[in-house]
Coordinates of C-alpha atoms in Angstrom, one line a residue:
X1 CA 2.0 24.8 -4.7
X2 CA -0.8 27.3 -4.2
X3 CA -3.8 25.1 -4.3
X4 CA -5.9 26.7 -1.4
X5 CA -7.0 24.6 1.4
X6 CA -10.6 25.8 2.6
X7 CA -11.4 25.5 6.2
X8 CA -8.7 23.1 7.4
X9 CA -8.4 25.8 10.2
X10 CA -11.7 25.3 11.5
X11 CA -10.9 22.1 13.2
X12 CA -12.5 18.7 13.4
X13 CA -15.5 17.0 14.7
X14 CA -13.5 13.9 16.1
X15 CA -14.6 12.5 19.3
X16 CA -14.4 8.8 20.7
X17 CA -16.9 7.5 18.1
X18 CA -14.7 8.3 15.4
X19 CA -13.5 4.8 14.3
X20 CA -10.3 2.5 14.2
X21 CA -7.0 2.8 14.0
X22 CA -4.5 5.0 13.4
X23 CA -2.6 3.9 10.0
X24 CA -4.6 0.6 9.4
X25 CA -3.6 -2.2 8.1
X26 CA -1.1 -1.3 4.7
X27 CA 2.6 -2.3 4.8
X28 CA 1.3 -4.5 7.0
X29 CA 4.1 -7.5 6.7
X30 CA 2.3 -11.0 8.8
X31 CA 0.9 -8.4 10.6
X32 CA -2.2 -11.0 12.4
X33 CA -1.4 -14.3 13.5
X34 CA -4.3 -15.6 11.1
X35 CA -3.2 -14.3 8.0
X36 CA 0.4 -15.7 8.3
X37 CA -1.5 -18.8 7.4
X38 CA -2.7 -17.8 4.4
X39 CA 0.0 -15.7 2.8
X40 CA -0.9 -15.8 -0.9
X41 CA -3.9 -13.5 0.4
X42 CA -1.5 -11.4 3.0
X43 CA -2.4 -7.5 1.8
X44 CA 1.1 -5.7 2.0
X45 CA 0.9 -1.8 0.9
X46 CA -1.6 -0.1 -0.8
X47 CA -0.6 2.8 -3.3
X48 CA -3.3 5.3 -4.7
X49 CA -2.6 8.5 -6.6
X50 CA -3.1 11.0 -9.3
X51 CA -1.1 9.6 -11.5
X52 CA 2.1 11.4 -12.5
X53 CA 3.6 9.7 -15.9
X54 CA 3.7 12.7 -18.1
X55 CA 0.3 12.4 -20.3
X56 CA -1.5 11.3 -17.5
X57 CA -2.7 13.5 -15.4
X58 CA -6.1 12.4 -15.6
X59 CA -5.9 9.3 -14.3
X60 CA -5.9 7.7 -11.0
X61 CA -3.3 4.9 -10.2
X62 CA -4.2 2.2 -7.8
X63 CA -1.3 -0.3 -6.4
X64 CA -2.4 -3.5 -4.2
X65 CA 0.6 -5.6 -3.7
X66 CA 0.3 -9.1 -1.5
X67 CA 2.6 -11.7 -0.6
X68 CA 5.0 -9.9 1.6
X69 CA 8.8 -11.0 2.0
X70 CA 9.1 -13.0 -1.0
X71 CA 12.7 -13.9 -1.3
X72 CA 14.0 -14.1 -5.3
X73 CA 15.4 -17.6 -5.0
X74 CA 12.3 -18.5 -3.4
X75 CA 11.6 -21.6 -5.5
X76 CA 10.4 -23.5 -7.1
X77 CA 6.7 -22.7 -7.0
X78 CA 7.5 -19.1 -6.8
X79 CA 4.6 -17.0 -5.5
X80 CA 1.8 -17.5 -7.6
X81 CA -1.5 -16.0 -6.3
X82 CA -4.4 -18.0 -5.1
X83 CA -6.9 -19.6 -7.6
X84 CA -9.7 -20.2 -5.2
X85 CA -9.5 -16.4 -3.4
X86 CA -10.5 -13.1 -4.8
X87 CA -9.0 -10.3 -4.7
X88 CA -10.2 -6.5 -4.7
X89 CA -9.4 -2.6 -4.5
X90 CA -12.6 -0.8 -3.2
X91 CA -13.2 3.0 -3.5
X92 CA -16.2 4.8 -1.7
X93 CA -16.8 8.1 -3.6
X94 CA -19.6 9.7 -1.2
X95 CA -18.2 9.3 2.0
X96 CA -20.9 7.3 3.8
X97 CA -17.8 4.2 4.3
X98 CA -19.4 1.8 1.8
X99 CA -17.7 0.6 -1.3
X100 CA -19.3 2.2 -4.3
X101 CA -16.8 1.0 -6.7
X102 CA -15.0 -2.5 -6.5
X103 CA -12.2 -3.4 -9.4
X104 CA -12.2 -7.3 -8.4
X105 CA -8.9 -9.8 -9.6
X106 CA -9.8 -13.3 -10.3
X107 CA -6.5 -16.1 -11.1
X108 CA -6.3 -19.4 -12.3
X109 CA -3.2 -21.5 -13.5
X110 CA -3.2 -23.9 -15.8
X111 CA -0.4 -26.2 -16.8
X112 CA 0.6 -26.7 -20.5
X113 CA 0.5 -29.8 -22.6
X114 CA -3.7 -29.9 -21.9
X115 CA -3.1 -29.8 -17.9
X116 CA -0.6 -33.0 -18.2
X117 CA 2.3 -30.4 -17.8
X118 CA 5.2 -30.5 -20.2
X119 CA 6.9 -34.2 -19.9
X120 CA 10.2 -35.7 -21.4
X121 CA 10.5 -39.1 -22.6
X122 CA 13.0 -40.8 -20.0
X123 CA 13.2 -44.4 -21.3
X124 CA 10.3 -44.7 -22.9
X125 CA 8.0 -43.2 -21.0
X126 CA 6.5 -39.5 -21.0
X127 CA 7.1 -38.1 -17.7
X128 CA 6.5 -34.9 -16.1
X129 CA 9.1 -32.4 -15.6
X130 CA 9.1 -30.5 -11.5
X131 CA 9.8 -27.5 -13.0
X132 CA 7.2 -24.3 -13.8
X133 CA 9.7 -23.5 -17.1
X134 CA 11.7 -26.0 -19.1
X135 CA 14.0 -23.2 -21.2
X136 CA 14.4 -19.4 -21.9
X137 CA 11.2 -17.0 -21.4
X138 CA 11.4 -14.0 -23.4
X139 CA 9.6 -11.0 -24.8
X140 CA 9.4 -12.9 -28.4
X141 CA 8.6 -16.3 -26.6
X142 CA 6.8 -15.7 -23.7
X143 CA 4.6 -19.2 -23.3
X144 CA 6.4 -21.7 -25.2
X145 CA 8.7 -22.9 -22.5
X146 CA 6.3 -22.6 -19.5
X147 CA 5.3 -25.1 -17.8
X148 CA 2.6 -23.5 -16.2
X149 CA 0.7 -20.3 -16.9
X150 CA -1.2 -17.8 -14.7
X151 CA -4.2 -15.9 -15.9
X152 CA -6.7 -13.4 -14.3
X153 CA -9.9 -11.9 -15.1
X154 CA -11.2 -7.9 -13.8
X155 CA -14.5 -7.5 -13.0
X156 CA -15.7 -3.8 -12.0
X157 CA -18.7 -4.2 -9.5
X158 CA -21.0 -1.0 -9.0
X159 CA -22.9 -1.2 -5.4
X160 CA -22.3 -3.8 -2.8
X161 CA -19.4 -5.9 -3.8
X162 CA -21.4 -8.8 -3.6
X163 CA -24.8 -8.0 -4.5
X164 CA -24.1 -5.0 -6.7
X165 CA -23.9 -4.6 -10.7
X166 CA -20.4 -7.0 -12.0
X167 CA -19.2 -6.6 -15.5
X168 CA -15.6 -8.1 -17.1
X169 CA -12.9 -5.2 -17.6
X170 CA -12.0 -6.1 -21.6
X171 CA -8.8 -5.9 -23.0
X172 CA -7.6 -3.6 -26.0
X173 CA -9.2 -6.2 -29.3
X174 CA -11.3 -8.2 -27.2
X175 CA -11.4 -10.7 -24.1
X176 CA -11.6 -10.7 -20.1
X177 CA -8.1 -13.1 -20.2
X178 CA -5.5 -11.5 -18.5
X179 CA -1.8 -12.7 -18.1
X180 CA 0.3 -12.7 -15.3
X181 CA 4.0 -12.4 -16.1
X182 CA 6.1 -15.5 -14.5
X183 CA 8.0 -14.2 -11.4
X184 CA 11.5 -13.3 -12.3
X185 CA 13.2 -16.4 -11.3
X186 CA 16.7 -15.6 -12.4
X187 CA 18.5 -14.3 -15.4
X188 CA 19.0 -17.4 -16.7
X189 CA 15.5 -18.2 -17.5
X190 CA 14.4 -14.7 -18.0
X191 CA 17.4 -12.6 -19.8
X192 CA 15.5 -9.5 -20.0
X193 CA 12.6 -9.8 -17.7
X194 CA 11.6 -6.1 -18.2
X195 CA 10.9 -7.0 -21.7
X196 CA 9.4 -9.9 -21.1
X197 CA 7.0 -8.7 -18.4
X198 CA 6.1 -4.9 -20.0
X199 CA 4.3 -7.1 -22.6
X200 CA 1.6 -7.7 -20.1
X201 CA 0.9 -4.3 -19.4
X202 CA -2.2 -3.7 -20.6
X203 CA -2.8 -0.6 -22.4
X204 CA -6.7 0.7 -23.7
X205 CA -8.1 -1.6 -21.7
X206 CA -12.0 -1.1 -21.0
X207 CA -13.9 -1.0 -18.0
X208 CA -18.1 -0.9 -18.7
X209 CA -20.1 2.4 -18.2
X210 CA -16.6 4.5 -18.4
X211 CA -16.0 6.2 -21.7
X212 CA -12.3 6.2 -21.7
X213 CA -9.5 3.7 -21.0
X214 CA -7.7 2.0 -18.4
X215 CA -4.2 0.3 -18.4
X216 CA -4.1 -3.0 -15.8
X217 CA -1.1 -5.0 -14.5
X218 CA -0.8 -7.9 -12.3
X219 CA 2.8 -9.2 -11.6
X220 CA 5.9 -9.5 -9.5
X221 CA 7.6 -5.9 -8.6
X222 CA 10.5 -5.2 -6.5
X223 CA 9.5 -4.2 -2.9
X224 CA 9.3 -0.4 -2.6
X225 CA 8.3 0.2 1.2
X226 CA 11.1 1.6 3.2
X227 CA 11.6 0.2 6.7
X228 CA 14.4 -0.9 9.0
X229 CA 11.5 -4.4 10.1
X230 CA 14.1 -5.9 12.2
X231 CA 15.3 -3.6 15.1
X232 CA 11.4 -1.9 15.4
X233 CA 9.7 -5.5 15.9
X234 CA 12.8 -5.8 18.5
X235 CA 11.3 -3.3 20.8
X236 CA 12.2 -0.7 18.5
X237 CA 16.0 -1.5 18.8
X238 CA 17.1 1.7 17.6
X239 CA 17.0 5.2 18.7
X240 CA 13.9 6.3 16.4
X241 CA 15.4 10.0 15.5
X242 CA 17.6 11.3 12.9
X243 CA 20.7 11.4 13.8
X244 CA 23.2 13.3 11.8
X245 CA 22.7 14.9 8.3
X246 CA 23.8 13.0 5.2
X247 CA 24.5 14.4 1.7
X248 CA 22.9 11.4 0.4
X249 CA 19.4 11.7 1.6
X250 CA 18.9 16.0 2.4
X251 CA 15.2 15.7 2.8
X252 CA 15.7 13.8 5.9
X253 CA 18.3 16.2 7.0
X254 CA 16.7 17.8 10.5
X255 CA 17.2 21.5 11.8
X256 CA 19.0 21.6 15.5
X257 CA 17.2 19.8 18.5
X258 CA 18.3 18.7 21.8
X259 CA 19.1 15.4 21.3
X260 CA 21.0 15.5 17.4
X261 CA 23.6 13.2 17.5
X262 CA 22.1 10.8 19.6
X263 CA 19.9 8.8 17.0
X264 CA 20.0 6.9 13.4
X265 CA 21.9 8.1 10.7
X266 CA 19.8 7.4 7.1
X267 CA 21.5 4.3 5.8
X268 CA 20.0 2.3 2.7
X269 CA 21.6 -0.9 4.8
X270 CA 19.2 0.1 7.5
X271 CA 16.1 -0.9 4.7
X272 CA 15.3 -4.7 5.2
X273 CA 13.0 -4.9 2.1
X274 CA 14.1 -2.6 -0.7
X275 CA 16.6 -4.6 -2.6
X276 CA 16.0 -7.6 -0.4
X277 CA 12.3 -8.4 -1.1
X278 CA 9.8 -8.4 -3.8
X279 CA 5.7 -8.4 -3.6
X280 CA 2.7 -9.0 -6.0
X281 CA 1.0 -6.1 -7.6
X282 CA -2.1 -5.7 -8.8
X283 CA -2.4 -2.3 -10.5
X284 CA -4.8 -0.3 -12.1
X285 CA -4.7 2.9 -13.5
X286 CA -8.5 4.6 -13.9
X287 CA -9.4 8.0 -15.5
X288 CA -10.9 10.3 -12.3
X289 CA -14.2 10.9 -14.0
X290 CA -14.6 7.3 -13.7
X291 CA -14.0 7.2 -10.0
X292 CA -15.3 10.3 -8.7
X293 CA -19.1 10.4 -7.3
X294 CA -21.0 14.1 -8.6
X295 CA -18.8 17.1 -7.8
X296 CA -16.6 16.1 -4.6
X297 CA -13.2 15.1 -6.0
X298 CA -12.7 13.3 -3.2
X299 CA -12.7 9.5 -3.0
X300 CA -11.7 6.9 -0.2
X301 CA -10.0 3.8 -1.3
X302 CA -9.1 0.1 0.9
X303 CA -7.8 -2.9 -0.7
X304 CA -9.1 -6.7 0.7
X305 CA -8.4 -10.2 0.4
X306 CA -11.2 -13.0 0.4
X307 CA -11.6 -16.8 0.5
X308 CA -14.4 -18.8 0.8
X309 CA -16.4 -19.6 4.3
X310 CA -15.4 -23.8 3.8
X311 CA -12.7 -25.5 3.2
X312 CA -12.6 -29.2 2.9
X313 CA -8.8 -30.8 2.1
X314 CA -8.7 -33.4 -0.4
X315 CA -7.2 -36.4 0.9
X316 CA -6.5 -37.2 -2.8
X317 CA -5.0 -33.7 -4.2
X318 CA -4.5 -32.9 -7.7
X319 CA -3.1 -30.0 -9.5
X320 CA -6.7 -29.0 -10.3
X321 CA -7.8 -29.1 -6.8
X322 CA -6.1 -29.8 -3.2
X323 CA -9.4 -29.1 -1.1
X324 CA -13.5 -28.3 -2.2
X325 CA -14.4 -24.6 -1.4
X326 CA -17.9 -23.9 -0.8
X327 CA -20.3 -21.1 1.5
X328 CA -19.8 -16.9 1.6
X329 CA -16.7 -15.0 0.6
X330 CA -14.7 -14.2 3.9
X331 CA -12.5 -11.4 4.3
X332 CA -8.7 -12.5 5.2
X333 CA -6.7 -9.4 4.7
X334 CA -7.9 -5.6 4.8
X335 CA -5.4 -2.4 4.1
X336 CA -5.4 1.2 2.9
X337 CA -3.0 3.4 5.0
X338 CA -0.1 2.6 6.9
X339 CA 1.4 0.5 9.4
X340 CA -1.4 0.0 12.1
X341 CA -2.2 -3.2 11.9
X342 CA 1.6 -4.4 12.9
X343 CA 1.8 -1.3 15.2
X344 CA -1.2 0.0 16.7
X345 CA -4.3 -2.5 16.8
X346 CA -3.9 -4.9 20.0
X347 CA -3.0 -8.0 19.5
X348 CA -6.2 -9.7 20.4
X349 CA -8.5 -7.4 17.7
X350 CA -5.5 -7.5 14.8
X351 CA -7.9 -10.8 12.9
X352 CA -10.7 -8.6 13.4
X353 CA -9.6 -5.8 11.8
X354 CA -8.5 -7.7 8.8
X355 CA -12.3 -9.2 8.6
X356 CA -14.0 -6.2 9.3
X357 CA -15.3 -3.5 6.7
X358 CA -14.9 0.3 7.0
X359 CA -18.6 0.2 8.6
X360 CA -18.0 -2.1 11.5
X361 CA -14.8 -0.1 12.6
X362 CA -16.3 1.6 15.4
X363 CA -15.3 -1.9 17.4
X364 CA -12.0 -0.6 17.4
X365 CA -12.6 3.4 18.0
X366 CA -9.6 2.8 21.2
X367 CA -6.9 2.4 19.4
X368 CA -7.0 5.2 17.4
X369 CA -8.5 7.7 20.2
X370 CA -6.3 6.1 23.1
X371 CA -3.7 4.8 21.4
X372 CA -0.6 2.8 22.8
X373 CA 2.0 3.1 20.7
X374 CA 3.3 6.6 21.8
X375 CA 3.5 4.9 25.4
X376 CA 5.7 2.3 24.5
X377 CA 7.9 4.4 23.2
X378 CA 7.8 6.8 26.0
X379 CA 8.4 3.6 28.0
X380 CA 11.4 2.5 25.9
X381 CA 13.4 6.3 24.9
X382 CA 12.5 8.3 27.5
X383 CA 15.5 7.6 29.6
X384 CA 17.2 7.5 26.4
X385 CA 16.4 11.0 25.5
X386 CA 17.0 12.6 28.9
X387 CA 13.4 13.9 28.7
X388 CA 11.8 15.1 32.0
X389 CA 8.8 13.3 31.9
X390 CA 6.2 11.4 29.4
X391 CA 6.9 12.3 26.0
X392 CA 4.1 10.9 25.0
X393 CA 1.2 13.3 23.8
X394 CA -1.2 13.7 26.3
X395 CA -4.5 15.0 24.1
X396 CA -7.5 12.5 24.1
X397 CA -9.1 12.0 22.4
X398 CA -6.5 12.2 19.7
X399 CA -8.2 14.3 17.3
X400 CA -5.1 15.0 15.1
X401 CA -4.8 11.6 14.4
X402 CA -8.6 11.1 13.6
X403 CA -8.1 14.0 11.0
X404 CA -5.0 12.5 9.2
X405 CA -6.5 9.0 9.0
X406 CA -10.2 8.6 9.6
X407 CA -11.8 11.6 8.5
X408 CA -9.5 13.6 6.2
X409 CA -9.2 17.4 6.5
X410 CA -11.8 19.3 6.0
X411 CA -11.8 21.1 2.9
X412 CA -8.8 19.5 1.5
X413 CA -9.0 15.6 1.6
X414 CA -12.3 14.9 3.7
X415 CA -15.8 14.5 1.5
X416 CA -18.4 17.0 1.8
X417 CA -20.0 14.1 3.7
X418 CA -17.9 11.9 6.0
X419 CA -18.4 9.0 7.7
X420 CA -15.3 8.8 10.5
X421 CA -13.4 5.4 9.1
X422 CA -10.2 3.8 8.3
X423 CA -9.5 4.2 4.7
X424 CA -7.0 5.9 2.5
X425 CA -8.4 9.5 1.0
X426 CA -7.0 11.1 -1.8
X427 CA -8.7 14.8 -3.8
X428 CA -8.2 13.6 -7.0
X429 CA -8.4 17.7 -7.9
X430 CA -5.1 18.2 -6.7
X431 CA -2.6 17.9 -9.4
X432 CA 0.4 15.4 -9.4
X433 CA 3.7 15.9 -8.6
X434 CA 6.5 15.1 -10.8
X435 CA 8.8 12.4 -9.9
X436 CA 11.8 14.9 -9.3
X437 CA 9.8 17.0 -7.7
X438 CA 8.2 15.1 -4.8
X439 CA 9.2 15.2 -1.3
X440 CA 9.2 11.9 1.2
X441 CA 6.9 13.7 3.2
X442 CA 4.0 14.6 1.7
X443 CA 1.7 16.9 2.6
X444 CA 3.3 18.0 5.9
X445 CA 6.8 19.0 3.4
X446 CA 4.1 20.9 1.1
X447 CA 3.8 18.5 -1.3
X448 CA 0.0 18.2 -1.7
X449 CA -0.3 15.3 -3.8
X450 CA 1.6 13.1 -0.9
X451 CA 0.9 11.4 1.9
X452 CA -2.0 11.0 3.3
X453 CA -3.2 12.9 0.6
X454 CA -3.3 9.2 -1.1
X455 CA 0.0 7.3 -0.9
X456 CA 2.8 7.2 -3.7
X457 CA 5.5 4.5 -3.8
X458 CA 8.3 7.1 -2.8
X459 CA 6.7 8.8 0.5
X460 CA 8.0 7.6 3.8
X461 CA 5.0 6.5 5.3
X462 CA 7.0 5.0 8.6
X463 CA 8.4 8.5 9.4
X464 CA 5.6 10.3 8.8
X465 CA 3.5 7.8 10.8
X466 CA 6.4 8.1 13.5
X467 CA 6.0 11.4 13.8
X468 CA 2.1 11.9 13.3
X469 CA 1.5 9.6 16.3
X470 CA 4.1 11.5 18.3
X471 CA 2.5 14.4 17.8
X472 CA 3.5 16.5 14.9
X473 CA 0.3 18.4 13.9
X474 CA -0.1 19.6 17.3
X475 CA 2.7 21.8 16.4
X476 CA 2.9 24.5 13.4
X477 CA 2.9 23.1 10.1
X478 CA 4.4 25.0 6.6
X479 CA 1.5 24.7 5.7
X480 CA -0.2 29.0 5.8
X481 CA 0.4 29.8 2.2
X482 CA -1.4 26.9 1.0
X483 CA -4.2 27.0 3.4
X484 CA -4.9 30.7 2.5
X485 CA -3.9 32.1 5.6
X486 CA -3.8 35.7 4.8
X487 CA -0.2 37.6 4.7
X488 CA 1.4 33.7 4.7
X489 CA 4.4 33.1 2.6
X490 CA 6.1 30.2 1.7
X491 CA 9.6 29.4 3.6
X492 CA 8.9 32.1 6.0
X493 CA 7.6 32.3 9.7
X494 CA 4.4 33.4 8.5
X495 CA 4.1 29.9 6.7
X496 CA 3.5 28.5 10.0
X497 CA 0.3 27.7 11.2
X498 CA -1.3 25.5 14.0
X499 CA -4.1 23.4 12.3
X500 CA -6.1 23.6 15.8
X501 CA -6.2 20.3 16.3
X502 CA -4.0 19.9 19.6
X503 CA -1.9 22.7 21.1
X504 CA 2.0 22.2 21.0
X505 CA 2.2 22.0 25.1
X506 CA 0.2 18.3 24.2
X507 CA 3.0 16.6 22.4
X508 CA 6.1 17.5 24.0
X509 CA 8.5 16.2 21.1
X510 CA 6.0 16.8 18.7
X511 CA 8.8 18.6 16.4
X512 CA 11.7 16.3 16.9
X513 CA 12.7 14.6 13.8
X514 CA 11.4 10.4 14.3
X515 CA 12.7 8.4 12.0
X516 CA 13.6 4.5 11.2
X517 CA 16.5 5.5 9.6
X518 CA 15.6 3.7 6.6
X519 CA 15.6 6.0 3.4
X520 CA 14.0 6.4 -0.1
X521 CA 14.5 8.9 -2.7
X522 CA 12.0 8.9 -5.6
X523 CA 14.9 9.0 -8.2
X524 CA 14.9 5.1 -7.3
X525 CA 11.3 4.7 -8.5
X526 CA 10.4 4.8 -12.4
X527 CA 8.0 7.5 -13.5
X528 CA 5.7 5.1 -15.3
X529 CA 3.1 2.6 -14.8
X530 CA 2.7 0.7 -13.0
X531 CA 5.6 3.0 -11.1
X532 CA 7.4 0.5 -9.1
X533 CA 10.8 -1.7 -10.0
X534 CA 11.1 -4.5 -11.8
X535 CA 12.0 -7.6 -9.8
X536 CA 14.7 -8.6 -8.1
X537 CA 16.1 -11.7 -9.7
X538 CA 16.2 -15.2 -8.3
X539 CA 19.4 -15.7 -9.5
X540 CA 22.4 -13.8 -11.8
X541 CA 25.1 -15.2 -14.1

């Protein structure tokens, strides 16, 4: 791709006031001791991108998914989302760290039979049944054998998202009502849940003060971030770099280095969510005029969870209510970028990141500028590696990680006027990638419209992360041709180029290929919205 790069070269302004953390808070699994109280508003990934279904390049796709781990067979109550929280996907489209933009989900559920619930006559008597489904669900009968139904509203909020301007998203002929497919609770009950569940995708969908149309989903998808959870919350019980090529997965494939043979060999039975887990997404997919602020195509983007300040528990619940809400919305969950929150913010500041907004983040400017995690892991592999001395990179304040996640790079991903915080940024300008065409790593394997330009569901966010935070872009990057670099060509030495943000004698295995050994391939994601699998079933037969 030859979309030039202006002024990355020139370097950054990032000192220790630039804010938070490295990767904040998305695939962030129970990542705060807080929120693994309150897992119906637990923020898991967060997805944005230009969209690359073919016929719409225009667009802009947004992906908040919650409720991490969910287990198929796990009900009977499945994983509904929470009637009395709210849930939102904020974009800031000038830079300054406030939310200029807010798409806000609402849910309610509402049993059938006027709230009595759907009841069999057992000896005379109308009783009713524990279930959430009494028969089939299908694309032809979707409602008349549920139990229970699950319905959301879209508001777009303009300003502050609780002060500013709030209007209903409407639905193509008419009304804010919104279903949410049932989770796919086994083939049984759903025999063709794809059909079933593509009839609430909503198509022509319209969102006030934006001239053309949206498409918005809420449901159940099958998990799609890549990571071998187990052995790296077990003091990273692995050796974190690539092993040994395999055939299966070439882009992962690394060029000679000291210690091959020694690490992780890419193993889809490595994954402990892909075909394990599913999540809850809410998706949105927006035309860029509608999101973009004047003439910088640049937007940031964070996805939050809130409940109300009081909760008083019912001593006498119903299905209608369990406990009276009352007082100020509170934040519970907060996400955009990757992994930090499990792996980078200390443990005694992880439920304050989750409460706190993109402003306050300069509470946590350490962890990003000093952070810990390349320590640990000099503490834990460098024995391991038969390294010298600290591999750790040794440049503080870590500007090159300020660059990729607080502040973009200038030119390319940063706005024209930044305000140093934790957020995911994405140039909407830069044109999407086809599906076959997009590489795991993003923007460091020349694929511009990757990670952390935005996130799409098929980039390895863990092994770029791993090797970010070890110190990759203190090393040259194959980046020259794109930045402009005069006399660059791609796949040739001259493609190289240091980004001046650290020199290479600051991160001595800044080149070495890190990795959880966990692979994806973007052939195993669908090219269409809202671009990530259909469930796994609770049950087959």
């Amino acid at each position: 791709m030859k979309l030039k790069i202006n002024n990355i070269l020139s370097g950054t302004t990032a000192l220790a006031v630039c804010l938070t953390a490295t990767m904040a808070g998305a695939s962030s699994h129970r990542e705060a001791s807080a929120i693994t109280e309150t897992p119906k508003v637990d923020g898991t990934d967060f997805y944005m991108f230009r969209s690359y279904e073919p016929g719409r390049e225009n667009y802009v796709t947004l992906i908040a998914n919650y409720q991490p781990i969910q287990a198929p067979y796990g009900g009977p109550n499945y994983f509904t989302m929470d009637p009395d929280a709210i849930y939102e996907i904020h974009v800031d489209n000038d830079g300054d760290a406030v939310e200029d933009i807010t798409f806000q989900f609402d849910f309610n559920n509402n049993l059938a039979n006027k709230g009595n619930g759907i009841e069999l006559n057992i000896g005379g008597k109308n009783v009713a049944i524990p279930l959430r489904q009494v028969g089939p669900v299908t694309a032809a009968d979707p409602t008349g054998n549920l139990n229970e139904t699950e319905n959301y509203g879209v508001k777009v909020i303009r300003g502050d998202r609780r002060s500013g301007t709030a209007q209903q998203l409407t639905r193509a002929g008419g009304g804010t009502n919104f279903v949410k497919p049932l989770d796919n609770v086994g083939t049984k009950t759903l025999p063709d849940y794809a059909a079933y569940s593509d009839k609430f995708i909503y198509d022509k969908v319209t969102i006030p003060g934006c001239s053309a149309k949206a498409r918005v989903f809420a449901g159940q998808r099958a998990e799609a971030f890549a990571v071998n959870l187990g052995p790296i919350f077990d003091l990273v019980n692995i050796i974190p770099l690539q092993g040994a090529d395999n055939a299966e997965y070439p882009q992962y494939n690394a060029p000679d280095y000291a210690y091959k043979g020694v690490g992780i060999q890419q193993d889809r039975a490595n994954d402990d969510l892909v075909g394990k887990a599913n999540v809850t997404s809410l998706a949105i997919e927006v035309p860029i005029s509608c999101l973009t602020g004047g003439d910088d195509p640049v937007i940031g983007a964070w996805t939050t969870a809130s409940l109300p300040q009081a909760m008083l528990e019912d001593p006498s619940p119903t299905y209608e209510q369990d406990a009276k809400y009352g007082g100020a919305w509170v934040q519970q969950s907060r996400l955009s970028a990757p992994l930090v929150n499990e792996v980078v913010i200390g443990l005694r500041d992880k439920n304050l990141f989750n409460a706190a907004e993109p402003t306050q983040d300069s509470a946590l400017a350490t962890y990003v500028t000093n952070p810990t995690l390349p320590a640990l892991l000099d503490v834990l592999f460098r024995d391991a590696l038969g390294a010298p001395g600290n591999i750790a990179p040794s440049n503080f304040p870590r500007n090159d990680l300020v660059a990729a996640f607080l502040t973009g790079f200038p030119g390319f991903n940063q706005p024209a006027s930044v305000t140093p915080s934790e957020m995911m940024r994405l140039n909407t300008a830069v044109p999407a990638t086809p599906l076959a065409q997009q590489n795991v790593f993003g923007v460091v394997a020349e694929d511009l419209a990757g990670f952390p330009n935005g996130r799409r569901p098929a980039d390895d966010t863990v092994d770029i992360a791993l090797r970010v935070v070890m110190g990759a872009l203190c090393h040259p990057v194959p980046l020259g041709a794109e930045l402009g670099v005069p006399n660059a060509t791609e796949d040739t030495a001259s493609d190289n180029v240091n980004l001046g943000l650290c020199a290479p004698s600051d991160a001595p295995v800044g080149t070495l290929p890190f990795t959880d050994g966990a692979p994806i391939k973007p052939s195993e994601l669908p090219a269409a919205f809202p671009y990530l699998n259909t469930p796994l079933p609770g049950a087959q037969g």
